[in-house]
Amino acid sequence: MVTQTTLLGYGRLNSSKRNLKLGNVTNMSNKKHIHIFSNTYLREVLGVNLFLLIFLSLVFGTSFSNIVLLVFILFVFTIILLYLLGIKREREIVEIASLIEAIKNKNLTSVENTKLNNGLIKLEVKLKELFKKNQEDLANIKMLAQSRTDFLGNVSHELRTPIFTIQGFLETLLNGAIDDPNVNKRFLKKAIKHTHNLDALLNDLIDISMIESGQMRMQPNYFNISEFIDSIVEELESFIGEKKIKIKTKFYNNKIQVFGDKEKIKQVFVNLIRNAIKYSDNGTILIRTNEVDEKIIISIQDSGLGISDADLPRIFERFYRVDKARSKDVGGTGLGLAIVKHIVEAHGSKIEVKSKLGKGSTFSFLLRKKQ
């Protein structure tokens, strides 16, 4: 017989321990009835007894013998009433325990199956919320487990590529190519290039790890956005190389100031502008600012390859590449847009993208301006 039920129902998702604990139901059969009657039940019993005492006193009189008879009758009535209430309460406890056990053992397939009798409506609502939260947490755990597996697989692949390439060049040089003036410097330059790619990948992995673990520290302040963009464009012009690309700017107000972390916002601009250069062979990259209510919208528009409708929803995923063959030629870690998304969201904004295949892309986001 179940005489006391302890419910510890909760779903907890933790970054270091992805575990889920739900409802331990403890059957304390070695104890007497404890808390079997709530204060509400006891008040109801006392109220009924008081009513009966007054009523019967009026009917039978207030002599000593009648009072003794009345007390005896009320005592018997109370015992019977408490017994019936006890049976009812124990049935409710068994029903609750069975439902919790079903939730714990994952025997319920739908929230609609979480039902109790009419006297336990409020508890039923809470258990339905618990069941729903449990299902959501389980789904999140599966998604996180799959995401972690995919991430580790992608990291392994991305690390393996430059390491094996560097290893191949060095082994070739050691096997005699180092004495061949036609190839030794070329192989060393390629090996150095891949060490730079490896360094960039590791830096991006550190960045995204800190961002997603909540360890990214922000140091926001006001700064002139026009001067800031001009300085970045000047730095990146050398990245254009022999491509027939021009970077232009169009500011609605050269003196406007925005609020943000300059170093983090610079990462956003560098990633977006370098992507625009990588995936364009000619044309113009236009960086514009406009005023929207109390914020500044910043857009970076290119006339490059563009992105298909099928790829657009996934471009901010880690290691996702629209054109894998071209990505190998132009380089990159596959983490740039994921980092951009996190940084922009950390500034209370959202990165938007519009693109047409073969006609180019436009990335835009908002920053708060100084009033």
PDB file of C-alpha atoms in Angstrom, residues 161-167 169 187-201 328:
ATOM      1  CA  THR A 161      43.055  18.547 -44.444  1.00  0.00           C
ATOM      2  CA  PRO A 162      45.759  21.177 -43.718  1.00  0.00           C
ATOM      3  CA  ILE A 163      47.782  18.822 -41.496  1.00  0.00           C
ATOM      4  CA  PHE A 164      47.955  16.099 -44.174  1.00  0.00           C
ATOM      5  CA  THR A 165      48.747  18.691 -46.853  1.00  0.00           C
ATOM      6  CA  ILE A 166      51.605  20.179 -44.816  1.00  0.00           C
ATOM      7  CA  GLN A 167      52.831  16.672 -44.029  1.00  0.00           C
ATOM      8  CA  PHE A 169      54.811  18.825 -48.783  1.00  0.00           C
ATOM      9  CA  PHE A 187      56.326  23.642 -51.761  1.00  0.00           C
ATOM     10  CA  LEU A 188      57.486  25.616 -48.723  1.00  0.00           C
ATOM     11  CA  LYS A 189      55.195  28.532 -49.646  1.00  0.00           C
ATOM     12  CA  LYS A 190      52.234  26.144 -49.957  1.00  0.00           C
ATOM     13  CA  ALA A 191      53.095  24.544 -46.617  1.00  0.00           C
ATOM     14  CA  ILE A 192      53.241  28.008 -45.006  1.00  0.00           C
ATOM     15  CA  LYS A 193      49.873  28.894 -46.567  1.00  0.00           C
ATOM     16  CA  HIS A 194      48.264  25.809 -45.020  1.00  0.00           C
ATOM     17  CA  THR A 195      49.787  26.617 -41.600  1.00  0.00           C
ATOM     18  CA  HIS A 196      48.049  30.007 -41.877  1.00  0.00           C
ATOM     19  CA  ASN A 197      44.780  28.229 -42.714  1.00  0.00           C
ATOM     20  CA  LEU A 198      45.268  25.941 -39.726  1.00  0.00           C
ATOM     21  CA  ASP A 199      45.954  28.924 -37.468  1.00  0.00           C
ATOM     22  CA  ALA A 200      42.793  30.677 -38.732  1.00  0.00           C
ATOM     23  CA  LEU A 201      40.725  27.536 -38.120  1.00  0.00           C
ATOM     24  CA  LYS A 328      38.496  24.725 -51.267  1.00  0.00           C
TER      25      LYS A 328
END
